[in-house]
PDB file of C-alpha atoms in Angstrom:
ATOM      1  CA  UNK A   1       0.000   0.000   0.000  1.00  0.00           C
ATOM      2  CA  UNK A   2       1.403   3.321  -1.469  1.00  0.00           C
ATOM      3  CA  UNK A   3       0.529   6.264   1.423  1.00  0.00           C
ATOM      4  CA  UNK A   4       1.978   9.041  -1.018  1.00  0.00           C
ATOM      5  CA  UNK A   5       0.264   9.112  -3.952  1.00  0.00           C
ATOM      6  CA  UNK A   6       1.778  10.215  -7.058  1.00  0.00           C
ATOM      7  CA  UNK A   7      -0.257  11.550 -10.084  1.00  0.00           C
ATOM      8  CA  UNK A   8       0.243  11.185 -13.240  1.00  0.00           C
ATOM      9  CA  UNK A   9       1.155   7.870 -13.273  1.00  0.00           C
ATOM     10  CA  UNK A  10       2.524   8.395 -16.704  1.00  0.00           C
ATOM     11  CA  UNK A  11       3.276  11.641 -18.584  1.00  0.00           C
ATOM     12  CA  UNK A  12       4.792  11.750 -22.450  1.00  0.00           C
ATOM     13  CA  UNK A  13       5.566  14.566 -23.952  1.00  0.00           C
ATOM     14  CA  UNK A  14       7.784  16.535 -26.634  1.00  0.00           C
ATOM     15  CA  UNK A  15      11.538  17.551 -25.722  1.00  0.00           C
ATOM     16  CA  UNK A  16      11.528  21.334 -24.789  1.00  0.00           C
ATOM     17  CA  UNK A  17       7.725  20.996 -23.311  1.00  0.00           C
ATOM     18  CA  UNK A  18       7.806  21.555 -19.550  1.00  0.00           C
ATOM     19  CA  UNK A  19       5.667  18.861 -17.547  1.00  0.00           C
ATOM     20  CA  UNK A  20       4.956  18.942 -13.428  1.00  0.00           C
ATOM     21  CA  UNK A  21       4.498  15.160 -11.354  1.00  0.00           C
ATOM     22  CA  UNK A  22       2.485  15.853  -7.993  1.00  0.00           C
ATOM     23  CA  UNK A  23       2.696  13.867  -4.547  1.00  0.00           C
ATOM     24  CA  UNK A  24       0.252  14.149  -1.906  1.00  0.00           C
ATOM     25  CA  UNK A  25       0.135  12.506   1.596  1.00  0.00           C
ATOM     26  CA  UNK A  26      -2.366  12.689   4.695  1.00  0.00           C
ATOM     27  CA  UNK A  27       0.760  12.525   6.551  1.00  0.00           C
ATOM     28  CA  UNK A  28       3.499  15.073   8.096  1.00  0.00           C
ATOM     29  CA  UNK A  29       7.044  14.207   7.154  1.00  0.00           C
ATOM     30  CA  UNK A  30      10.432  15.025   8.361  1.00  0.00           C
ATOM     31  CA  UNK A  31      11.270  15.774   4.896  1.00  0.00           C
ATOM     32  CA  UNK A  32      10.520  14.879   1.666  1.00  0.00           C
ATOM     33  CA  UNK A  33      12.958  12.959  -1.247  1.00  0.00           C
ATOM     34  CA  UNK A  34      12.557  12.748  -4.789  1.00  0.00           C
ATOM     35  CA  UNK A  35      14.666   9.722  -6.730  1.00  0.00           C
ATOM     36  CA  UNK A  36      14.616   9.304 -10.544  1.00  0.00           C
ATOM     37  CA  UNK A  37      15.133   5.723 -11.553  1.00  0.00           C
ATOM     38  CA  UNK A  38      16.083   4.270 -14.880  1.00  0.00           C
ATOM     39  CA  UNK A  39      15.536   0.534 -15.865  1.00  0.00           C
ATOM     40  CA  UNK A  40      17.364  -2.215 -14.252  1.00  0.00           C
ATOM     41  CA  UNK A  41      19.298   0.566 -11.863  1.00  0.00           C
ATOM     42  CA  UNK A  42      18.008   2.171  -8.056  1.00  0.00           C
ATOM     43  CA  UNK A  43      17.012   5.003  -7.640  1.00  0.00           C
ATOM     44  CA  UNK A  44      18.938   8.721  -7.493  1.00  0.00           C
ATOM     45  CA  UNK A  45      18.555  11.078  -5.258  1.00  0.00           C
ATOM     46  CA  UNK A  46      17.687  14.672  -6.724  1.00  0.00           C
ATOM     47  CA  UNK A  47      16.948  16.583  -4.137  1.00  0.00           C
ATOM     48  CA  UNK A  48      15.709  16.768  -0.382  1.00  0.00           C
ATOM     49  CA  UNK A  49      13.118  19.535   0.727  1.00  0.00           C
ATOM     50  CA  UNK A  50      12.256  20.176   4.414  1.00  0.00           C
ATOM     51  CA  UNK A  51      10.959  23.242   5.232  1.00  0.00           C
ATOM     52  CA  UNK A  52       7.373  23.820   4.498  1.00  0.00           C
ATOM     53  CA  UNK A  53       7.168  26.662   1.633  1.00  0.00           C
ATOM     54  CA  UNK A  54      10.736  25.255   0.612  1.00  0.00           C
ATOM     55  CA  UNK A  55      11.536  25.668  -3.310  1.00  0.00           C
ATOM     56  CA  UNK A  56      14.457  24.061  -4.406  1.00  0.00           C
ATOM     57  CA  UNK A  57      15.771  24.658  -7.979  1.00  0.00           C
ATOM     58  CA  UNK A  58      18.252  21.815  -9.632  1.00  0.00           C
ATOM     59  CA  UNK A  59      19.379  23.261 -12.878  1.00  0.00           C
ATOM     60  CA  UNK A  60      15.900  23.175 -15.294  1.00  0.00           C
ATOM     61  CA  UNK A  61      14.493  20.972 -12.195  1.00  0.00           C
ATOM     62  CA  UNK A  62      12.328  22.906  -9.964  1.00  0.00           C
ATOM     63  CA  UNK A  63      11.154  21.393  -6.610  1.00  0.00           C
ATOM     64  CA  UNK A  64       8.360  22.537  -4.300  1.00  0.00           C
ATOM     65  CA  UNK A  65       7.517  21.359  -0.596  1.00  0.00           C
ATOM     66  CA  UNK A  66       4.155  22.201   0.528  1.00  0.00           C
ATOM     67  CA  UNK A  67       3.227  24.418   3.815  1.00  0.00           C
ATOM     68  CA  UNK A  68       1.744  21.619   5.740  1.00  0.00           C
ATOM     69  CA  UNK A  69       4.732  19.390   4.278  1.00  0.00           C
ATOM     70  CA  UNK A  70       1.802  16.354   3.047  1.00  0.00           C
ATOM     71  CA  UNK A  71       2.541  17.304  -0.846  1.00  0.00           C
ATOM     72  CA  UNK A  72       5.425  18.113  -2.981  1.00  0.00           C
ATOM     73  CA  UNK A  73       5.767  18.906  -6.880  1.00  0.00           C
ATOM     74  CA  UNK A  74       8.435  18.885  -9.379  1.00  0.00           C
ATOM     75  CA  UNK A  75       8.414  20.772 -12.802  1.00  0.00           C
ATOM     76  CA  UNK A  76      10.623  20.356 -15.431  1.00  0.00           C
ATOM     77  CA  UNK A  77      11.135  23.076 -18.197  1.00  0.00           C
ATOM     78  CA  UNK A  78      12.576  22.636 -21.248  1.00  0.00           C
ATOM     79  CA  UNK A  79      12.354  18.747 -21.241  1.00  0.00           C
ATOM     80  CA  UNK A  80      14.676  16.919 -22.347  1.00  0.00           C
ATOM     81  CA  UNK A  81      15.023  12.532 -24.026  1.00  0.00           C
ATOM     82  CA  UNK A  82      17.412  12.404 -20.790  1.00  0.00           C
ATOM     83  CA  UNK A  83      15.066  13.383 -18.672  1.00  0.00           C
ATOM     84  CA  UNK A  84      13.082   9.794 -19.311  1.00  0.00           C
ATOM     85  CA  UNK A  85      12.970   8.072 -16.233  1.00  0.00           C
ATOM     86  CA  UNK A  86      10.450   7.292 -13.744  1.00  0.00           C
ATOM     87  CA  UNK A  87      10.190   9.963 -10.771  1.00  0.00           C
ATOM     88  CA  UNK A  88       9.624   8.577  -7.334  1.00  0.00           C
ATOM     89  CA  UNK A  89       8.598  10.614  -4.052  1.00  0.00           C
ATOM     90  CA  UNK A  90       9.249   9.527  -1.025  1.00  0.00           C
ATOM     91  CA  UNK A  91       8.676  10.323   3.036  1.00  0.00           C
ATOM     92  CA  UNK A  92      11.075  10.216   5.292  1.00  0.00           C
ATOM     93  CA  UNK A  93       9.843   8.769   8.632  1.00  0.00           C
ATOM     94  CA  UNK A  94      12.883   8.220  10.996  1.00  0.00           C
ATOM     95  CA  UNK A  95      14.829   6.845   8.891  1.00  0.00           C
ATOM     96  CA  UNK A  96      12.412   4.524   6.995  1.00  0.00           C
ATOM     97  CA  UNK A  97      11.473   5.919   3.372  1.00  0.00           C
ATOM     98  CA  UNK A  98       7.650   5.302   2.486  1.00  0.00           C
ATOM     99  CA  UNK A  99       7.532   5.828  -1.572  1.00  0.00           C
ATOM    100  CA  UNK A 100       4.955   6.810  -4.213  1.00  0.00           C
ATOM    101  CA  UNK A 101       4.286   4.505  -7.147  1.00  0.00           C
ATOM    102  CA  UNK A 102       5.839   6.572  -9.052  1.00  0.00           C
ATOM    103  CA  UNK A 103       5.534   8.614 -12.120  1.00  0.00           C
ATOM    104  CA  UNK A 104       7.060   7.465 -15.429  1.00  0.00           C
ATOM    105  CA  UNK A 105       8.087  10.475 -17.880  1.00  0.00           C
ATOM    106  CA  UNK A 106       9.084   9.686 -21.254  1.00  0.00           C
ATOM    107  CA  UNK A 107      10.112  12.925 -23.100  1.00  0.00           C
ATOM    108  CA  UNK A 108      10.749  12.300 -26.925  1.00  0.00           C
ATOM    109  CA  UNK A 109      12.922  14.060 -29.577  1.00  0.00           C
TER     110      UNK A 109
ATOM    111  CA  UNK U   1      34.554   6.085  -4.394  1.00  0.00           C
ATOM    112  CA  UNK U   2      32.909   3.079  -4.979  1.00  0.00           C
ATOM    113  CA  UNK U   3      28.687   3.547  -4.386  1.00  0.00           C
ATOM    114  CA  UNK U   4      26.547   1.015  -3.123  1.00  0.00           C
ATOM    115  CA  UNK U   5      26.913  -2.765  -4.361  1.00  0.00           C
ATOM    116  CA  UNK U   6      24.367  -5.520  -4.255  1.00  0.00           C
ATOM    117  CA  UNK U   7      25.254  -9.052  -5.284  1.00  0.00           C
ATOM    118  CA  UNK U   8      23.874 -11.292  -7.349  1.00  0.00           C
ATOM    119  CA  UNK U   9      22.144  -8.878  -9.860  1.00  0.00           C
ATOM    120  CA  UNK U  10      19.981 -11.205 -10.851  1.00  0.00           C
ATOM    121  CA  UNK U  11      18.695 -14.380  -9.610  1.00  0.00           C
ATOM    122  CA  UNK U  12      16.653 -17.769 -10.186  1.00  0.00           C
ATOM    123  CA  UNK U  13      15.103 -19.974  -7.566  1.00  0.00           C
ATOM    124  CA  UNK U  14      12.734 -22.241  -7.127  1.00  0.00           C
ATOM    125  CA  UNK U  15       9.485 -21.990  -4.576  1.00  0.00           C
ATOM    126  CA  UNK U  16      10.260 -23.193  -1.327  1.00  0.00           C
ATOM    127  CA  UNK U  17      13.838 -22.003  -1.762  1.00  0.00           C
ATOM    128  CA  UNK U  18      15.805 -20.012   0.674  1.00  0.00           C
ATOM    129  CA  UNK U  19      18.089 -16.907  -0.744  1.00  0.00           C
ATOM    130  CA  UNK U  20      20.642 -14.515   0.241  1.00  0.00           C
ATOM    131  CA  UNK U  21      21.229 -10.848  -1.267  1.00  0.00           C
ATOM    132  CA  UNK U  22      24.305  -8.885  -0.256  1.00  0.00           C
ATOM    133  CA  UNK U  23      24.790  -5.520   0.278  1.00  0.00           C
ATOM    134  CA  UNK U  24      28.184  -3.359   0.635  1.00  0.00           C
ATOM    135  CA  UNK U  25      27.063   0.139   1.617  1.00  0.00           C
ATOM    136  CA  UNK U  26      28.683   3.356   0.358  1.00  0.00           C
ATOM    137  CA  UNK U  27      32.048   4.371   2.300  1.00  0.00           C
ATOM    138  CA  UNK U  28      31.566   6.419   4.520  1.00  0.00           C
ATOM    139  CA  UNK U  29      27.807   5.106   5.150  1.00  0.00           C
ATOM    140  CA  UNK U  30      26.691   3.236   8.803  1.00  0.00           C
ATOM    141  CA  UNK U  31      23.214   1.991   8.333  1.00  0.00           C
ATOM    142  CA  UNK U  32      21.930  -0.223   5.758  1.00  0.00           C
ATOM    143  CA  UNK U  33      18.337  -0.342   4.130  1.00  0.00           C
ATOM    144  CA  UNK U  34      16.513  -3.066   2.354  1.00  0.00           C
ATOM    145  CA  UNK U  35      13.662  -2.395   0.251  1.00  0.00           C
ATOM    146  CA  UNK U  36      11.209  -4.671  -2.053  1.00  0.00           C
ATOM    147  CA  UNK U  37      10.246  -2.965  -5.663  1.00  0.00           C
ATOM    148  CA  UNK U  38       7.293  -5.148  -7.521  1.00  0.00           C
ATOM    149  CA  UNK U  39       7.058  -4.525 -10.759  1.00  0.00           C
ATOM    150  CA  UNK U  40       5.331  -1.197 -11.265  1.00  0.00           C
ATOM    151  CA  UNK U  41       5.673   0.124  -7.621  1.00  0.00           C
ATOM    152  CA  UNK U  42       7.627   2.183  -5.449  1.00  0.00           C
ATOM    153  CA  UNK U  43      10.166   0.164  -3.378  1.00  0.00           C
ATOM    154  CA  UNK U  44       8.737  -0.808   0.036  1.00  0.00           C
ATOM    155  CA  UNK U  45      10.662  -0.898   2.949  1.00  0.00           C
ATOM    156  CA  UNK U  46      11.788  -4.012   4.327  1.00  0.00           C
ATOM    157  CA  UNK U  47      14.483  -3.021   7.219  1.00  0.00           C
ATOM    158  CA  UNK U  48      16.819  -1.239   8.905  1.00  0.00           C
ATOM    159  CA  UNK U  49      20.011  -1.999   9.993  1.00  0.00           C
ATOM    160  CA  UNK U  50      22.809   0.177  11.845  1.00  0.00           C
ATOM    161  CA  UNK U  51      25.242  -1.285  14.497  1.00  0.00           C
ATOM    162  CA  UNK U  52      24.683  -4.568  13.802  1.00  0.00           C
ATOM    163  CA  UNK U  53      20.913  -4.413  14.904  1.00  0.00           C
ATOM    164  CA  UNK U  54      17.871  -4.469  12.813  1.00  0.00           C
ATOM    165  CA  UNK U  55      16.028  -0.845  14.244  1.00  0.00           C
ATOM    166  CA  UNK U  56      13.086  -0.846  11.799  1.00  0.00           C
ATOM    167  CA  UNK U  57      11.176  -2.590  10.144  1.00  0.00           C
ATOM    168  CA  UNK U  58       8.211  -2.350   7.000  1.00  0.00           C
ATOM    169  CA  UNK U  59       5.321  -4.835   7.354  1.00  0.00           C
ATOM    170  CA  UNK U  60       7.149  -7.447   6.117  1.00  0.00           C
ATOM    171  CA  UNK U  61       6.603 -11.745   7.236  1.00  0.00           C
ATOM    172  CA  UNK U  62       9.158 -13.120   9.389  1.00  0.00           C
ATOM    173  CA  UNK U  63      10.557 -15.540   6.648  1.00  0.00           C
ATOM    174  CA  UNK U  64      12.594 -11.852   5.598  1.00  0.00           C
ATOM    175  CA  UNK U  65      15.559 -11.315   8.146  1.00  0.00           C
ATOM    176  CA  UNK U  66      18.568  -9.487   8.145  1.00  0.00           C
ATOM    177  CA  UNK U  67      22.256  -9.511   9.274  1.00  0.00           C
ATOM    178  CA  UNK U  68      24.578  -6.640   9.109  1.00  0.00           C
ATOM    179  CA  UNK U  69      28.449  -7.174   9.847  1.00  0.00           C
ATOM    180  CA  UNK U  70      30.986  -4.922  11.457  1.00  0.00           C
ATOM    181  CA  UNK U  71      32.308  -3.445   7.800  1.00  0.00           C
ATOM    182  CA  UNK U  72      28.808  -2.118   7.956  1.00  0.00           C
ATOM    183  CA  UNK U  73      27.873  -4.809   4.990  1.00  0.00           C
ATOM    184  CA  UNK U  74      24.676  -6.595   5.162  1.00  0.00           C
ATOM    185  CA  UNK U  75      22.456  -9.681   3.942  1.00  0.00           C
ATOM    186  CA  UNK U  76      18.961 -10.483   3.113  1.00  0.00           C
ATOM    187  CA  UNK U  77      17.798 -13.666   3.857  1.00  0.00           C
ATOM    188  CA  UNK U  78      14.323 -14.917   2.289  1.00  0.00           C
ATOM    189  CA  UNK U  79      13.017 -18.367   3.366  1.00  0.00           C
ATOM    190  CA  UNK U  80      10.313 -20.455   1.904  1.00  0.00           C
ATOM    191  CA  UNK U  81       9.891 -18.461  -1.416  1.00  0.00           C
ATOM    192  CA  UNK U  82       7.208 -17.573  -2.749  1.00  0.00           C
ATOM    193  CA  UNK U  83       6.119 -16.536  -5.896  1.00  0.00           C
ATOM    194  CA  UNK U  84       4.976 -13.594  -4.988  1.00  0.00           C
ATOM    195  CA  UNK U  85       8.733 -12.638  -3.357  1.00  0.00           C
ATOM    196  CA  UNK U  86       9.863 -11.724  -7.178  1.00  0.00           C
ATOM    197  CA  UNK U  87      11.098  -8.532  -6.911  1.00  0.00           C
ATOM    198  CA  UNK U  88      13.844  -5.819  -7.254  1.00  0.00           C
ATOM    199  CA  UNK U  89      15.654  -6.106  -3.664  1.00  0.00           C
ATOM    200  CA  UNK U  90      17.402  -2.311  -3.201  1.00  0.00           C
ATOM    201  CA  UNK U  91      19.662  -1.921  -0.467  1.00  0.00           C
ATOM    202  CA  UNK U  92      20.122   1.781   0.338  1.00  0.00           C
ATOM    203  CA  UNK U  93      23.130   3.051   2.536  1.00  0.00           C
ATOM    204  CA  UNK U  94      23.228   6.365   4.459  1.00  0.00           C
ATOM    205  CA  UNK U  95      24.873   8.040   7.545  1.00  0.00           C
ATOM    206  CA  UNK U  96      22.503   9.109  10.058  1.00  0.00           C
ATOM    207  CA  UNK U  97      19.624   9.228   8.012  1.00  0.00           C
ATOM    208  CA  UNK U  98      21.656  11.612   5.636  1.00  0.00           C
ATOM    209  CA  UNK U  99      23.208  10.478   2.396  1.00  0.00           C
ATOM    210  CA  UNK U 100      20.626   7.837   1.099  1.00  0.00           C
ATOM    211  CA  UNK U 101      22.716   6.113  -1.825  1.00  0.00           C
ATOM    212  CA  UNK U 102      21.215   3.309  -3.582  1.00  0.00           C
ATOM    213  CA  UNK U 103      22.599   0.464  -5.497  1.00  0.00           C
ATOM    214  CA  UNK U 104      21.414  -1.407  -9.079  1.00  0.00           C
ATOM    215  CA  UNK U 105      19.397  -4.140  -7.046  1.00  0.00           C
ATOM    216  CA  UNK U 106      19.087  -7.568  -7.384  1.00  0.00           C
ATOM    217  CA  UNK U 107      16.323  -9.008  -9.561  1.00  0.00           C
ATOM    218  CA  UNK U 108      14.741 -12.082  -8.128  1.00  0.00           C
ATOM    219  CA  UNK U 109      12.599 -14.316  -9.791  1.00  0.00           C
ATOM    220  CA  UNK U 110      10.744 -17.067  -8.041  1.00  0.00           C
ATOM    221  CA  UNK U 111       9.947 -20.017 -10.474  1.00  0.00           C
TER     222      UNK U 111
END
């Protein structure tokens, strides 16, 4: 059972279209963690937001933590054919990391 | 500086088997995390180990344990497979909670 929910569950677009992947929770978490993970490899870690209001910006990667830190968002502009992966939130609860299902972006040429 | 690294990366066995994954965390890196990915999901969170002790753990059957050694290395045991146990098996490494780093995984397929 996911207890973040990610939405969409799959996004494709054009390269240089910008695209944003939501997760929401009913629950508080120390902080927040989102992983993009290619086939047949883990997960990477992209960035890790804990203040509520906190905006983090990773080159054309743009990261958002919401107020009552339940929901995050990350927008992409300018997508590009590396940016194909699938996007994973995930709480951090102590130590243990409850994850989304996932979003899977596939950005073509 | 070497990253995480899981061994076997992939693996065959039969139901009813037993298996053991291994894990060599990032240096630098004190606790060790396991973590189950099904096909189409998030990973789900198995354990937790740091100084040799398992201090966590997901909702997970007792026929999943753990051992972690004093390199800070670690295995995951599975007995009586089941079908259902085919998975990605990710062991993440961090140091005090900071740092998660996590390695290729180990497919398992239960036959």
């Amino acid at each position: 059972t996911q207890l973040l929910e990610q939405s969409p569950q799959f996004l494709s677009i054009q390269e240089g279209e910008n695209l944003t992947v939501y997760c929401n929770s009913s629950s508080v978490f120390s902080s927040l963690q989102w992983y993009r993970q290619e086939p047949g490899e883990g997960p990477v870690l992209l960035v890790t937001v804990v203040t509520g209001g906190e905006v983090k910006k990773l080159k054309r990667l743009t990261f958002q933590f919401g107020d009552a830190r339940k929901d995050s968002s990350l927008h992409i502009t300018a997508a590009q054919p590396g940016d194909t992966g699938l996007y994973l939130c995930a709480g951090d609860s102590w130590g243990k990391l409850q994850f989304g299902a996932g979003t899977q972006v596939v950005v073509t040429p | 500086d070497a990253g995480v690294t899981q061994s076997p990366t992939h693996l065959i066995k039969t139901r009813g088997q037993q298996v053991t994954l291994r894990c060599s965390p990032k240096s630098g890196h004190d606790t060790v995390s396991w973590y189950q990915q099904a096909l189409g999901q998030g990973p789900q969170f198995i354990f937790q180990y740091y100084e040799e002790e398992e201090r966590q753990r997901g909702n997970f059957p007792d026929r999943f344990s753990g051992h972690q050694f004093p390199n800070y290395s670690s295995e995951l045991n599975v007995n009586a497979l089941l079908l259902g146990d085919s998975a990605l098996y990710l062991c993440a490494s961090s140091s005090r909670g900071y740092g998660y780093t996590f390695g290729s995984g180990t497919r398992l397929t239960v036959v």
